[in-house]
Amino acid sequence: MGPGVRDSERSVVTIGVFDGVHLGHRRVVERAVAVARERGLRAVALTFEPHPDELVRPGHRPARLTRPRRRADLLKQLGVDEVRVLEFTLEMSRLSPAEFAQRVLADGLRAACVVVGEDFTFGHRAEGDTETLRALGEKYDFTVETVMLLDALSSTEIRERLVSGDVRGAAADLGRPHRVEGVVVRGYQRGRQLGFPTANVETPPQTAIPADGVYAGWLECVPVANLPALYEGERWPAAISVGTNPTFEGVPRTVEAYALDRDDLELYGVHVAVEFAARLRGNTKFDSIEGLITQIHADVAEARRLTS
């Protein structure tokens, strides 16, 4: 750390991809915030975009539990003063542990303390670990604190739960229901024709979407710049369908949410979030429209019970 840097300008830094900001992430982030408050410093969460695996493991593009804006919101809810997003480039991936510590932590963030999980690695080919970081901290004038992690809790484990449709398990690991976000677009309007108008949500690529099936959950309008702000902040219990709707052939995979007992909503062009509380069933091909409608009534009743 160069001369003339006041303590008030320094920070407590925690580092990670933080996809999902799950309960394991929360332990690390909350400890960083506590240290910052004790020392009267800023708490900074350092994260990366795109996901480092996309660069260092060609062909591997993990589904995202949270998009950057949502991830930043969740980190700030934990008390972080600033979320610093570093563009993860080929050049950055080649930084040695010493170069990362000097350029990013000491010079860039003026770190006084770095708080990480006990399995933290960094630098080119993940050559640095927590002991490396402690040694570099002595050189660049920052301390290091490690936090014990929760066993068998990782973003990868949560993605696997979602692939199997286990949204309850994912919610337990996240500390809140898993959500997907996107803009409501026009679909085939079959739900409206059947008496259950759905919001057809266009999710961004690489979104971690649960397995095909029918779910109980919630539909929420989330304000985003440059998009209509109708129903801002409103949230409704919902029955949610994920999949291709096998009763109607040739339909692409979609996420559709029916706000229970609301047939008056005009959500086209609105940014929404769909939260998953419980899986009701897998997708089924019905022999008749009447059979499908009967099942939808049963799904809606169960969704109402689970979200009441």
PDB file of C-alpha atoms in Angstrom:
ATOM      1  CA  MET A   1       0.000   0.000   0.000  1.00  0.00           C
ATOM      2  CA  GLY A   2       1.438   3.300  -1.075  1.00  0.00           C
ATOM      3  CA  PRO A   3       2.075   6.255   1.223  1.00  0.00           C
ATOM      4  CA  GLY A   4      -0.621   8.771   1.976  1.00  0.00           C
ATOM      5  CA  VAL A   5      -3.547   6.352   1.991  1.00  0.00           C
ATOM      6  CA  ARG A   6      -5.816   7.099   4.944  1.00  0.00           C
ATOM      7  CA  ASP A   7      -7.433   4.245   6.880  1.00  0.00           C
ATOM      8  CA  SER A   8     -10.844   5.664   5.958  1.00  0.00           C
ATOM      9  CA  GLU A   9     -10.045   5.019   2.288  1.00  0.00           C
ATOM     10  CA  ARG A  10      -9.278   1.355   2.843  1.00  0.00           C
ATOM     11  CA  SER A  11     -11.672  -1.555   2.618  1.00  0.00           C
ATOM     12  CA  VAL A  12     -12.530  -5.030   3.799  1.00  0.00           C
ATOM     13  CA  VAL A  13     -12.814  -7.185   0.693  1.00  0.00           C
ATOM     14  CA  THR A  14     -14.561 -10.494   0.133  1.00  0.00           C
ATOM     15  CA  ILE A  15     -14.020 -12.298  -3.154  1.00  0.00           C
ATOM     16  CA  GLY A  16     -16.106 -14.782  -5.112  1.00  0.00           C
ATOM     17  CA  VAL A  17     -18.369 -15.425  -8.060  1.00  0.00           C
ATOM     18  CA  PHE A  18     -21.264 -15.465  -5.566  1.00  0.00           C
ATOM     19  CA  ASP A  19     -23.690 -17.003  -8.064  1.00  0.00           C
ATOM     20  CA  GLY A  20     -26.918 -17.460  -6.132  1.00  0.00           C
ATOM     21  CA  VAL A  21     -25.618 -15.692  -3.005  1.00  0.00           C
ATOM     22  CA  HIS A  22     -26.514 -18.882  -1.141  1.00  0.00           C
ATOM     23  CA  LEU A  23     -26.210 -19.573   2.596  1.00  0.00           C
ATOM     24  CA  GLY A  24     -22.533 -20.495   2.253  1.00  0.00           C
ATOM     25  CA  HIS A  25     -21.789 -17.206   0.503  1.00  0.00           C
ATOM     26  CA  ARG A  26     -23.749 -15.374   3.177  1.00  0.00           C
ATOM     27  CA  ARG A  27     -21.481 -16.680   5.949  1.00  0.00           C
ATOM     28  CA  VAL A  28     -18.432 -15.233   4.211  1.00  0.00           C
ATOM     29  CA  VAL A  29     -20.044 -11.937   3.197  1.00  0.00           C
ATOM     30  CA  GLU A  30     -21.615 -11.316   6.601  1.00  0.00           C
ATOM     31  CA  ARG A  31     -18.242 -11.876   8.274  1.00  0.00           C
ATOM     32  CA  ALA A  32     -16.625  -9.355   5.914  1.00  0.00           C
ATOM     33  CA  VAL A  33     -19.343  -6.829   6.720  1.00  0.00           C
ATOM     34  CA  ALA A  34     -18.880  -7.418  10.470  1.00  0.00           C
ATOM     35  CA  VAL A  35     -15.098  -6.866  10.202  1.00  0.00           C
ATOM     36  CA  ALA A  36     -15.681  -3.695   8.192  1.00  0.00           C
ATOM     37  CA  ARG A  37     -18.082  -2.332  10.795  1.00  0.00           C
ATOM     38  CA  GLU A  38     -15.679  -3.178  13.638  1.00  0.00           C
ATOM     39  CA  ARG A  39     -12.858  -1.322  11.905  1.00  0.00           C
ATOM     40  CA  GLY A  40     -14.873   1.560  10.472  1.00  0.00           C
ATOM     41  CA  LEU A  41     -14.049   0.603   6.879  1.00  0.00           C
ATOM     42  CA  ARG A  42     -15.982  -0.008   3.669  1.00  0.00           C
ATOM     43  CA  ALA A  43     -17.146  -3.548   2.913  1.00  0.00           C
ATOM     44  CA  VAL A  44     -16.529  -4.448  -0.728  1.00  0.00           C
ATOM     45  CA  ALA A  45     -17.663  -7.605  -2.514  1.00  0.00           C
ATOM     46  CA  LEU A  46     -15.406  -8.375  -5.457  1.00  0.00           C
ATOM     47  CA  THR A  47     -17.008 -10.537  -8.110  1.00  0.00           C
ATOM     48  CA  PHE A  48     -16.506 -11.390 -11.762  1.00  0.00           C
ATOM     49  CA  GLU A  49     -18.373 -11.267 -15.050  1.00  0.00           C
ATOM     50  CA  PRO A  50     -18.576 -13.435 -17.050  1.00  0.00           C
ATOM     51  CA  HIS A  51     -18.298 -16.532 -14.884  1.00  0.00           C
ATOM     52  CA  PRO A  52     -14.567 -17.490 -14.840  1.00  0.00           C
ATOM     53  CA  ASP A  53     -15.404 -21.075 -15.855  1.00  0.00           C
ATOM     54  CA  GLU A  54     -16.542 -19.791 -19.240  1.00  0.00           C
ATOM     55  CA  LEU A  55     -12.981 -18.699 -19.975  1.00  0.00           C
ATOM     56  CA  VAL A  56     -10.806 -21.198 -18.155  1.00  0.00           C
ATOM     57  CA  ARG A  57     -12.938 -24.229 -19.048  1.00  0.00           C
ATOM     58  CA  PRO A  58     -13.831 -23.797 -22.741  1.00  0.00           C
ATOM     59  CA  GLY A  59     -17.223 -25.225 -23.596  1.00  0.00           C
ATOM     60  CA  HIS A  60     -18.372 -25.115 -19.960  1.00  0.00           C
ATOM     61  CA  ARG A  61     -21.033 -22.469 -19.420  1.00  0.00           C
ATOM     62  CA  PRO A  62     -22.723 -22.979 -16.042  1.00  0.00           C
ATOM     63  CA  ALA A  63     -26.380 -22.001 -15.816  1.00  0.00           C
ATOM     64  CA  ARG A  64     -26.738 -18.823 -13.786  1.00  0.00           C
ATOM     65  CA  LEU A  65     -28.639 -18.824 -10.513  1.00  0.00           C
ATOM     66  CA  THR A  66     -28.579 -15.022 -10.412  1.00  0.00           C
ATOM     67  CA  ARG A  67     -27.988 -12.367 -13.043  1.00  0.00           C
ATOM     68  CA  PRO A  68     -25.486  -9.563 -12.209  1.00  0.00           C
ATOM     69  CA  ARG A  69     -28.109  -7.013 -11.113  1.00  0.00           C
ATOM     70  CA  ARG A  70     -29.886  -9.454  -8.830  1.00  0.00           C
ATOM     71  CA  ARG A  71     -26.574 -10.711  -7.414  1.00  0.00           C
ATOM     72  CA  ALA A  72     -25.531  -7.142  -6.581  1.00  0.00           C
ATOM     73  CA  ASP A  73     -28.897  -6.450  -4.914  1.00  0.00           C
ATOM     74  CA  LEU A  74     -28.578  -9.554  -2.732  1.00  0.00           C
ATOM     75  CA  LEU A  75     -25.014  -8.681  -1.702  1.00  0.00           C
ATOM     76  CA  LYS A  76     -26.050  -5.156  -0.759  1.00  0.00           C
ATOM     77  CA  GLN A  77     -28.925  -6.555   1.296  1.00  0.00           C
ATOM     78  CA  LEU A  78     -26.254  -8.317   3.372  1.00  0.00           C
ATOM     79  CA  GLY A  79     -24.664  -4.950   4.201  1.00  0.00           C
ATOM     80  CA  VAL A  80     -21.977  -4.656   1.528  1.00  0.00           C
ATOM     81  CA  ASP A  81     -21.177  -1.014   0.759  1.00  0.00           C
ATOM     82  CA  GLU A  82     -19.943  -1.642  -2.782  1.00  0.00           C
ATOM     83  CA  VAL A  83     -20.097  -4.463  -5.292  1.00  0.00           C
ATOM     84  CA  ARG A  84     -17.102  -4.303  -7.601  1.00  0.00           C
ATOM     85  CA  VAL A  85     -17.536  -6.359 -10.768  1.00  0.00           C
ATOM     86  CA  LEU A  86     -14.323  -7.189 -12.603  1.00  0.00           C
ATOM     87  CA  GLU A  87     -14.468  -8.209 -16.234  1.00  0.00           C
ATOM     88  CA  PHE A  88     -12.904 -11.649 -16.294  1.00  0.00           C
ATOM     89  CA  THR A  89     -10.647 -11.612 -19.343  1.00  0.00           C
ATOM     90  CA  LEU A  90      -7.904 -13.842 -20.671  1.00  0.00           C
ATOM     91  CA  GLU A  91      -5.377 -11.323 -19.356  1.00  0.00           C
ATOM     92  CA  MET A  92      -6.892 -11.457 -15.876  1.00  0.00           C
ATOM     93  CA  SER A  93      -6.916 -15.256 -15.913  1.00  0.00           C
ATOM     94  CA  ARG A  94      -3.152 -15.174 -16.464  1.00  0.00           C
ATOM     95  CA  LEU A  95      -2.330 -12.955 -13.480  1.00  0.00           C
ATOM     96  CA  SER A  96      -0.126 -14.687 -10.946  1.00  0.00           C
ATOM     97  CA  PRO A  97      -1.331 -14.734  -7.343  1.00  0.00           C
ATOM     98  CA  ALA A  98       1.193 -11.975  -6.513  1.00  0.00           C
ATOM     99  CA  GLU A  99       0.026  -9.817  -9.441  1.00  0.00           C
ATOM    100  CA  PHE A 100      -3.621 -10.262  -8.438  1.00  0.00           C
ATOM    101  CA  ALA A 101      -2.865  -9.359  -4.819  1.00  0.00           C
ATOM    102  CA  GLN A 102      -0.952  -6.246  -5.800  1.00  0.00           C
ATOM    103  CA  ARG A 103      -3.014  -4.912  -8.710  1.00  0.00           C
ATOM    104  CA  VAL A 104      -6.515  -5.825  -7.631  1.00  0.00           C
ATOM    105  CA  LEU A 105      -6.455  -6.028  -3.833  1.00  0.00           C
ATOM    106  CA  ALA A 106      -3.743  -3.615  -2.713  1.00  0.00           C
ATOM    107  CA  ASP A 107      -3.732  -0.974  -5.452  1.00  0.00           C
ATOM    108  CA  GLY A 108      -7.254  -1.332  -6.821  1.00  0.00           C
ATOM    109  CA  LEU A 109      -9.317  -1.845  -3.658  1.00  0.00           C
ATOM    110  CA  ARG A 110      -6.860  -0.656  -0.984  1.00  0.00           C
ATOM    111  CA  ALA A 111      -7.625  -3.757   1.020  1.00  0.00           C
ATOM    112  CA  ALA A 112      -6.947  -3.690   4.747  1.00  0.00           C
ATOM    113  CA  CYS A 113      -8.450  -7.141   5.251  1.00  0.00           C
ATOM    114  CA  VAL A 114      -9.556  -9.893   2.874  1.00  0.00           C
ATOM    115  CA  VAL A 115     -12.252 -12.348   3.989  1.00  0.00           C
ATOM    116  CA  VAL A 116     -12.658 -15.555   1.981  1.00  0.00           C
ATOM    117  CA  GLY A 117     -13.937 -19.098   2.292  1.00  0.00           C
ATOM    118  CA  GLU A 118     -11.493 -21.748   3.481  1.00  0.00           C
ATOM    119  CA  ASP A 119     -11.289 -23.314  -0.005  1.00  0.00           C
ATOM    120  CA  PHE A 120     -10.460 -20.046  -1.788  1.00  0.00           C
ATOM    121  CA  THR A 121      -8.013 -20.231  -4.704  1.00  0.00           C
ATOM    122  CA  PHE A 122      -6.838 -17.490  -7.053  1.00  0.00           C
ATOM    123  CA  GLY A 123      -4.332 -16.512  -9.695  1.00  0.00           C
ATOM    124  CA  HIS A 124      -3.245 -18.298 -12.866  1.00  0.00           C
ATOM    125  CA  ARG A 125      -4.374 -21.947 -12.847  1.00  0.00           C
ATOM    126  CA  ALA A 126      -5.648 -21.392  -9.266  1.00  0.00           C
ATOM    127  CA  GLU A 127      -2.050 -21.553  -8.045  1.00  0.00           C
ATOM    128  CA  GLY A 128      -2.766 -19.445  -4.943  1.00  0.00           C
ATOM    129  CA  ASP A 129      -4.653 -20.612  -1.850  1.00  0.00           C
ATOM    130  CA  THR A 130      -5.419 -19.045   1.514  1.00  0.00           C
ATOM    131  CA  GLU A 131      -1.858 -19.563   2.777  1.00  0.00           C
ATOM    132  CA  THR A 132      -0.519 -17.867  -0.352  1.00  0.00           C
ATOM    133  CA  LEU A 133      -2.931 -15.018   0.280  1.00  0.00           C
ATOM    134  CA  ARG A 134      -1.756 -14.623   3.894  1.00  0.00           C
ATOM    135  CA  ALA A 135       1.865 -14.415   2.769  1.00  0.00           C
ATOM    136  CA  LEU A 136       1.008 -11.820   0.133  1.00  0.00           C
ATOM    137  CA  GLY A 137      -1.029  -9.921   2.687  1.00  0.00           C
ATOM    138  CA  GLU A 138       2.089  -9.476   4.806  1.00  0.00           C
ATOM    139  CA  LYS A 139       3.847  -8.043   1.769  1.00  0.00           C
ATOM    140  CA  TYR A 140       1.025  -5.753   0.649  1.00  0.00           C
ATOM    141  CA  ASP A 141      -0.264  -4.719   4.065  1.00  0.00           C
ATOM    142  CA  PHE A 142      -3.573  -6.541   4.426  1.00  0.00           C
ATOM    143  CA  THR A 143      -4.712  -9.254   6.791  1.00  0.00           C
ATOM    144  CA  VAL A 144      -6.615 -12.375   5.778  1.00  0.00           C
ATOM    145  CA  GLU A 145      -9.502 -14.092   7.507  1.00  0.00           C
ATOM    146  CA  THR A 146     -10.975 -17.403   6.375  1.00  0.00           C
ATOM    147  CA  VAL A 147     -14.511 -18.614   7.044  1.00  0.00           C
ATOM    148  CA  MET A 148     -15.451 -22.273   7.480  1.00  0.00           C
ATOM    149  CA  LEU A 149     -17.836 -23.348   4.739  1.00  0.00           C
ATOM    150  CA  LEU A 150     -21.061 -25.307   5.006  1.00  0.00           C
ATOM    151  CA  ASP A 151     -20.620 -28.918   3.935  1.00  0.00           C
ATOM    152  CA  ALA A 152     -22.106 -29.983   0.580  1.00  0.00           C
ATOM    153  CA  LEU A 153     -23.369 -26.502  -0.214  1.00  0.00           C
ATOM    154  CA  SER A 154     -22.306 -24.952  -3.497  1.00  0.00           C
ATOM    155  CA  SER A 155     -23.767 -23.243  -6.532  1.00  0.00           C
ATOM    156  CA  THR A 156     -23.131 -26.462  -8.471  1.00  0.00           C
ATOM    157  CA  GLU A 157     -25.171 -28.497  -5.969  1.00  0.00           C
ATOM    158  CA  ILE A 158     -28.034 -26.022  -6.233  1.00  0.00           C
ATOM    159  CA  ARG A 159     -27.983 -26.186 -10.032  1.00  0.00           C
ATOM    160  CA  GLU A 160     -28.206 -29.978  -9.794  1.00  0.00           C
ATOM    161  CA  ARG A 161     -31.221 -29.702  -7.492  1.00  0.00           C
ATOM    162  CA  LEU A 162     -32.958 -27.461 -10.008  1.00  0.00           C
ATOM    163  CA  VAL A 163     -32.201 -29.842 -12.888  1.00  0.00           C
ATOM    164  CA  SER A 164     -34.054 -32.550 -10.939  1.00  0.00           C
ATOM    165  CA  GLY A 165     -36.943 -30.202 -10.070  1.00  0.00           C
ATOM    166  CA  ASP A 166     -36.073 -30.067  -6.360  1.00  0.00           C
ATOM    167  CA  VAL A 167     -36.960 -26.414  -5.850  1.00  0.00           C
ATOM    168  CA  ARG A 168     -37.616 -26.956  -2.131  1.00  0.00           C
ATOM    169  CA  GLY A 169     -34.060 -28.205  -1.659  1.00  0.00           C
ATOM    170  CA  ALA A 170     -32.699 -25.321  -3.730  1.00  0.00           C
ATOM    171  CA  ALA A 171     -34.640 -22.844  -1.586  1.00  0.00           C
ATOM    172  CA  ALA A 172     -33.245 -24.409   1.591  1.00  0.00           C
ATOM    173  CA  ASP A 173     -29.684 -23.944   0.292  1.00  0.00           C
ATOM    174  CA  LEU A 174     -30.304 -20.451  -1.038  1.00  0.00           C
ATOM    175  CA  GLY A 175     -32.168 -19.248   2.032  1.00  0.00           C
ATOM    176  CA  ARG A 176     -35.030 -18.071  -0.221  1.00  0.00           C
ATOM    177  CA  PRO A 177     -36.972 -19.414  -3.222  1.00  0.00           C
ATOM    178  CA  HIS A 178     -35.073 -19.716  -6.476  1.00  0.00           C
ATOM    179  CA  ARG A 179     -36.199 -17.131  -9.001  1.00  0.00           C
ATOM    180  CA  VAL A 180     -35.870 -16.532 -12.702  1.00  0.00           C
ATOM    181  CA  GLU A 181     -36.400 -13.157 -14.310  1.00  0.00           C
ATOM    182  CA  GLY A 182     -37.266 -11.888 -17.747  1.00  0.00           C
ATOM    183  CA  VAL A 183     -39.613  -9.833 -19.872  1.00  0.00           C
ATOM    184  CA  VAL A 184     -43.172 -10.969 -20.525  1.00  0.00           C
ATOM    185  CA  VAL A 185     -43.654 -11.662 -24.224  1.00  0.00           C
ATOM    186  CA  ARG A 186     -46.573 -12.786 -26.332  1.00  0.00           C
ATOM    187  CA  GLY A 187     -46.970 -16.538 -26.564  1.00  0.00           C
ATOM    188  CA  TYR A 188     -49.655 -18.713 -28.088  1.00  0.00           C
ATOM    189  CA  GLN A 189     -52.225 -17.366 -25.573  1.00  0.00           C
ATOM    190  CA  ARG A 190     -53.547 -20.874 -24.976  1.00  0.00           C
ATOM    191  CA  GLY A 191     -53.736 -20.228 -21.235  1.00  0.00           C
ATOM    192  CA  ARG A 192     -56.035 -17.276 -21.846  1.00  0.00           C
ATOM    193  CA  GLN A 193     -58.198 -19.410 -24.121  1.00  0.00           C
ATOM    194  CA  LEU A 194     -58.459 -22.034 -21.356  1.00  0.00           C
ATOM    195  CA  GLY A 195     -59.388 -19.422 -18.730  1.00  0.00           C
ATOM    196  CA  PHE A 196     -55.957 -19.201 -17.085  1.00  0.00           C
ATOM    197  CA  PRO A 197     -54.000 -16.335 -18.698  1.00  0.00           C
ATOM    198  CA  THR A 198     -50.271 -16.802 -18.141  1.00  0.00           C
ATOM    199  CA  ALA A 199     -47.274 -14.493 -18.283  1.00  0.00           C
ATOM    200  CA  ASN A 200     -44.868 -16.011 -20.815  1.00  0.00           C
ATOM    201  CA  VAL A 201     -41.434 -15.066 -19.454  1.00  0.00           C
ATOM    202  CA  GLU A 202     -38.516 -14.726 -21.860  1.00  0.00           C
ATOM    203  CA  THR A 203     -35.506 -15.608 -19.713  1.00  0.00           C
ATOM    204  CA  PRO A 204     -31.905 -14.678 -20.637  1.00  0.00           C
ATOM    205  CA  PRO A 205     -29.579 -17.385 -21.999  1.00  0.00           C
ATOM    206  CA  GLN A 206     -27.889 -19.613 -19.390  1.00  0.00           C
ATOM    207  CA  THR A 207     -30.641 -19.041 -16.824  1.00  0.00           C
ATOM    208  CA  ALA A 208     -30.907 -21.895 -14.315  1.00  0.00           C
ATOM    209  CA  ILE A 209     -34.473 -23.044 -14.970  1.00  0.00           C
ATOM    210  CA  PRO A 210     -35.972 -25.936 -12.966  1.00  0.00           C
ATOM    211  CA  ALA A 211     -36.896 -29.226 -14.620  1.00  0.00           C
ATOM    212  CA  ASP A 212     -39.986 -29.357 -16.797  1.00  0.00           C
ATOM    213  CA  GLY A 213     -43.130 -29.556 -14.725  1.00  0.00           C
ATOM    214  CA  VAL A 214     -45.771 -27.609 -12.839  1.00  0.00           C
ATOM    215  CA  TYR A 215     -44.884 -25.601  -9.740  1.00  0.00           C
ATOM    216  CA  ALA A 216     -46.393 -23.420  -7.056  1.00  0.00           C
ATOM    217  CA  GLY A 217     -44.742 -20.083  -6.433  1.00  0.00           C
ATOM    218  CA  TRP A 218     -45.053 -16.363  -6.983  1.00  0.00           C
ATOM    219  CA  LEU A 219     -45.043 -13.849  -9.804  1.00  0.00           C
ATOM    220  CA  GLU A 220     -43.572 -10.419  -9.039  1.00  0.00           C
ATOM    221  CA  CYS A 221     -43.142  -7.257 -11.103  1.00  0.00           C
ATOM    222  CA  VAL A 222     -39.557  -5.991 -10.836  1.00  0.00           C
ATOM    223  CA  PRO A 223     -38.802  -2.418 -11.959  1.00  0.00           C
ATOM    224  CA  VAL A 224     -36.007  -2.187 -14.540  1.00  0.00           C
ATOM    225  CA  ALA A 225     -34.833   0.924 -16.353  1.00  0.00           C
ATOM    226  CA  ASN A 226     -36.309   1.517 -19.824  1.00  0.00           C
ATOM    227  CA  LEU A 227     -39.120  -1.002 -19.382  1.00  0.00           C
ATOM    228  CA  PRO A 228     -42.779  -0.394 -18.413  1.00  0.00           C
ATOM    229  CA  ALA A 229     -43.247   0.031 -14.658  1.00  0.00           C
ATOM    230  CA  LEU A 230     -46.799  -1.334 -14.455  1.00  0.00           C
ATOM    231  CA  TYR A 231     -47.735  -3.051 -11.175  1.00  0.00           C
ATOM    232  CA  GLU A 232     -44.345  -2.060  -9.767  1.00  0.00           C
ATOM    233  CA  GLY A 233     -43.451  -4.183  -6.741  1.00  0.00           C
ATOM    234  CA  GLU A 234     -46.695  -6.179  -6.821  1.00  0.00           C
ATOM    235  CA  ARG A 235     -46.453  -9.905  -6.082  1.00  0.00           C
ATOM    236  CA  TRP A 236     -49.044 -12.610  -6.565  1.00  0.00           C
ATOM    237  CA  PRO A 237     -49.264 -16.336  -5.711  1.00  0.00           C
ATOM    238  CA  ALA A 238     -48.927 -18.280  -8.932  1.00  0.00           C
ATOM    239  CA  ALA A 239     -49.129 -21.622 -10.667  1.00  0.00           C
ATOM    240  CA  ILE A 240     -46.089 -22.024 -12.910  1.00  0.00           C
ATOM    241  CA  SER A 241     -45.495 -24.232 -15.921  1.00  0.00           C
ATOM    242  CA  VAL A 242     -42.022 -25.031 -17.241  1.00  0.00           C
ATOM    243  CA  GLY A 243     -41.579 -26.990 -20.443  1.00  0.00           C
ATOM    244  CA  THR A 244     -42.905 -27.542 -23.933  1.00  0.00           C
ATOM    245  CA  ASN A 245     -46.550 -28.289 -23.022  1.00  0.00           C
ATOM    246  CA  PRO A 246     -46.818 -31.821 -24.452  1.00  0.00           C
ATOM    247  CA  THR A 247     -50.562 -31.516 -25.070  1.00  0.00           C
ATOM    248  CA  PHE A 248     -49.760 -28.968 -27.804  1.00  0.00           C
ATOM    249  CA  GLU A 249     -46.982 -30.231 -30.051  1.00  0.00           C
ATOM    250  CA  GLY A 250     -44.248 -28.035 -31.475  1.00  0.00           C
ATOM    251  CA  VAL A 251     -44.147 -25.536 -28.591  1.00  0.00           C
ATOM    252  CA  PRO A 252     -40.646 -24.326 -27.517  1.00  0.00           C
ATOM    253  CA  ARG A 253     -39.597 -24.619 -23.874  1.00  0.00           C
ATOM    254  CA  THR A 254     -41.124 -21.804 -21.854  1.00  0.00           C
ATOM    255  CA  VAL A 255     -41.645 -20.489 -18.327  1.00  0.00           C
ATOM    256  CA  GLU A 256     -45.249 -19.408 -17.839  1.00  0.00           C
ATOM    257  CA  ALA A 257     -46.864 -18.124 -14.654  1.00  0.00           C
ATOM    258  CA  TYR A 258     -50.559 -17.723 -13.907  1.00  0.00           C
ATOM    259  CA  ALA A 259     -51.221 -15.190 -11.146  1.00  0.00           C
ATOM    260  CA  LEU A 260     -53.953 -16.921  -9.169  1.00  0.00           C
ATOM    261  CA  ASP A 261     -57.441 -15.508  -9.720  1.00  0.00           C
ATOM    262  CA  ARG A 262     -56.143 -12.607 -11.841  1.00  0.00           C
ATOM    263  CA  ASP A 263     -57.361 -12.434 -15.413  1.00  0.00           C
ATOM    264  CA  ASP A 264     -57.080  -8.645 -15.650  1.00  0.00           C
ATOM    265  CA  LEU A 265     -53.290  -8.211 -15.767  1.00  0.00           C
ATOM    266  CA  GLU A 266     -51.621  -6.682 -18.831  1.00  0.00           C
ATOM    267  CA  LEU A 267     -47.979  -7.641 -18.404  1.00  0.00           C
ATOM    268  CA  TYR A 268     -46.580  -7.606 -21.942  1.00  0.00           C
ATOM    269  CA  GLY A 269     -43.209  -5.866 -21.951  1.00  0.00           C
ATOM    270  CA  VAL A 270     -42.975  -5.839 -18.142  1.00  0.00           C
ATOM    271  CA  HIS A 271     -39.904  -7.277 -16.371  1.00  0.00           C
ATOM    272  CA  VAL A 272     -41.025  -9.933 -13.904  1.00  0.00           C
ATOM    273  CA  ALA A 273     -39.577 -12.475 -11.502  1.00  0.00           C
ATOM    274  CA  VAL A 274     -40.954 -15.986 -11.090  1.00  0.00           C
ATOM    275  CA  GLU A 275     -40.180 -17.662  -7.753  1.00  0.00           C
ATOM    276  CA  PHE A 276     -40.491 -21.421  -7.255  1.00  0.00           C
ATOM    277  CA  ALA A 277     -41.881 -22.737  -3.962  1.00  0.00           C
ATOM    278  CA  ALA A 278     -42.715 -26.392  -4.685  1.00  0.00           C
ATOM    279  CA  ARG A 279     -43.019 -28.840  -7.565  1.00  0.00           C
ATOM    280  CA  LEU A 280     -46.550 -30.134  -8.067  1.00  0.00           C
ATOM    281  CA  ARG A 281     -46.026 -32.671 -10.844  1.00  0.00           C
ATOM    282  CA  GLY A 282     -44.209 -33.451 -14.061  1.00  0.00           C
ATOM    283  CA  ASN A 283     -45.572 -32.570 -17.464  1.00  0.00           C
ATOM    284  CA  THR A 284     -48.279 -34.846 -18.858  1.00  0.00           C
ATOM    285  CA  LYS A 285     -49.836 -35.153 -22.289  1.00  0.00           C
ATOM    286  CA  PHE A 286     -53.632 -35.073 -21.990  1.00  0.00           C
ATOM    287  CA  ASP A 287     -55.964 -36.818 -24.416  1.00  0.00           C
ATOM    288  CA  SER A 288     -58.481 -33.961 -24.323  1.00  0.00           C
ATOM    289  CA  ILE A 289     -58.647 -30.241 -23.576  1.00  0.00           C
ATOM    290  CA  GLU A 290     -61.260 -31.038 -20.919  1.00  0.00           C
ATOM    291  CA  GLY A 291     -58.814 -33.331 -19.125  1.00  0.00           C
ATOM    292  CA  LEU A 292     -56.163 -30.618 -19.235  1.00  0.00           C
ATOM    293  CA  ILE A 293     -58.545 -28.008 -17.797  1.00  0.00           C
ATOM    294  CA  THR A 294     -59.556 -30.360 -14.976  1.00  0.00           C
ATOM    295  CA  GLN A 295     -55.892 -30.857 -14.074  1.00  0.00           C
ATOM    296  CA  ILE A 296     -55.172 -27.108 -14.227  1.00  0.00           C
ATOM    297  CA  HIS A 297     -57.983 -26.498 -11.723  1.00  0.00           C
ATOM    298  CA  ALA A 298     -56.375 -29.057  -9.405  1.00  0.00           C
ATOM    299  CA  ASP A 299     -52.922 -27.463  -9.888  1.00  0.00           C
ATOM    300  CA  VAL A 300     -54.291 -24.004  -9.113  1.00  0.00           C
ATOM    301  CA  ALA A 301     -56.000 -25.266  -5.951  1.00  0.00           C
ATOM    302  CA  GLU A 302     -52.773 -26.885  -4.761  1.00  0.00           C
ATOM    303  CA  ALA A 303     -50.720 -23.813  -5.630  1.00  0.00           C
ATOM    304  CA  ARG A 304     -53.152 -21.680  -3.651  1.00  0.00           C
ATOM    305  CA  ARG A 305     -52.821 -23.978  -0.645  1.00  0.00           C
ATOM    306  CA  LEU A 306     -49.028 -23.978  -0.738  1.00  0.00           C
ATOM    307  CA  THR A 307     -48.650 -20.212  -1.130  1.00  0.00           C
ATOM    308  CA  SER A 308     -51.421 -19.078   1.224  1.00  0.00           C
TER     309      SER A 308
END
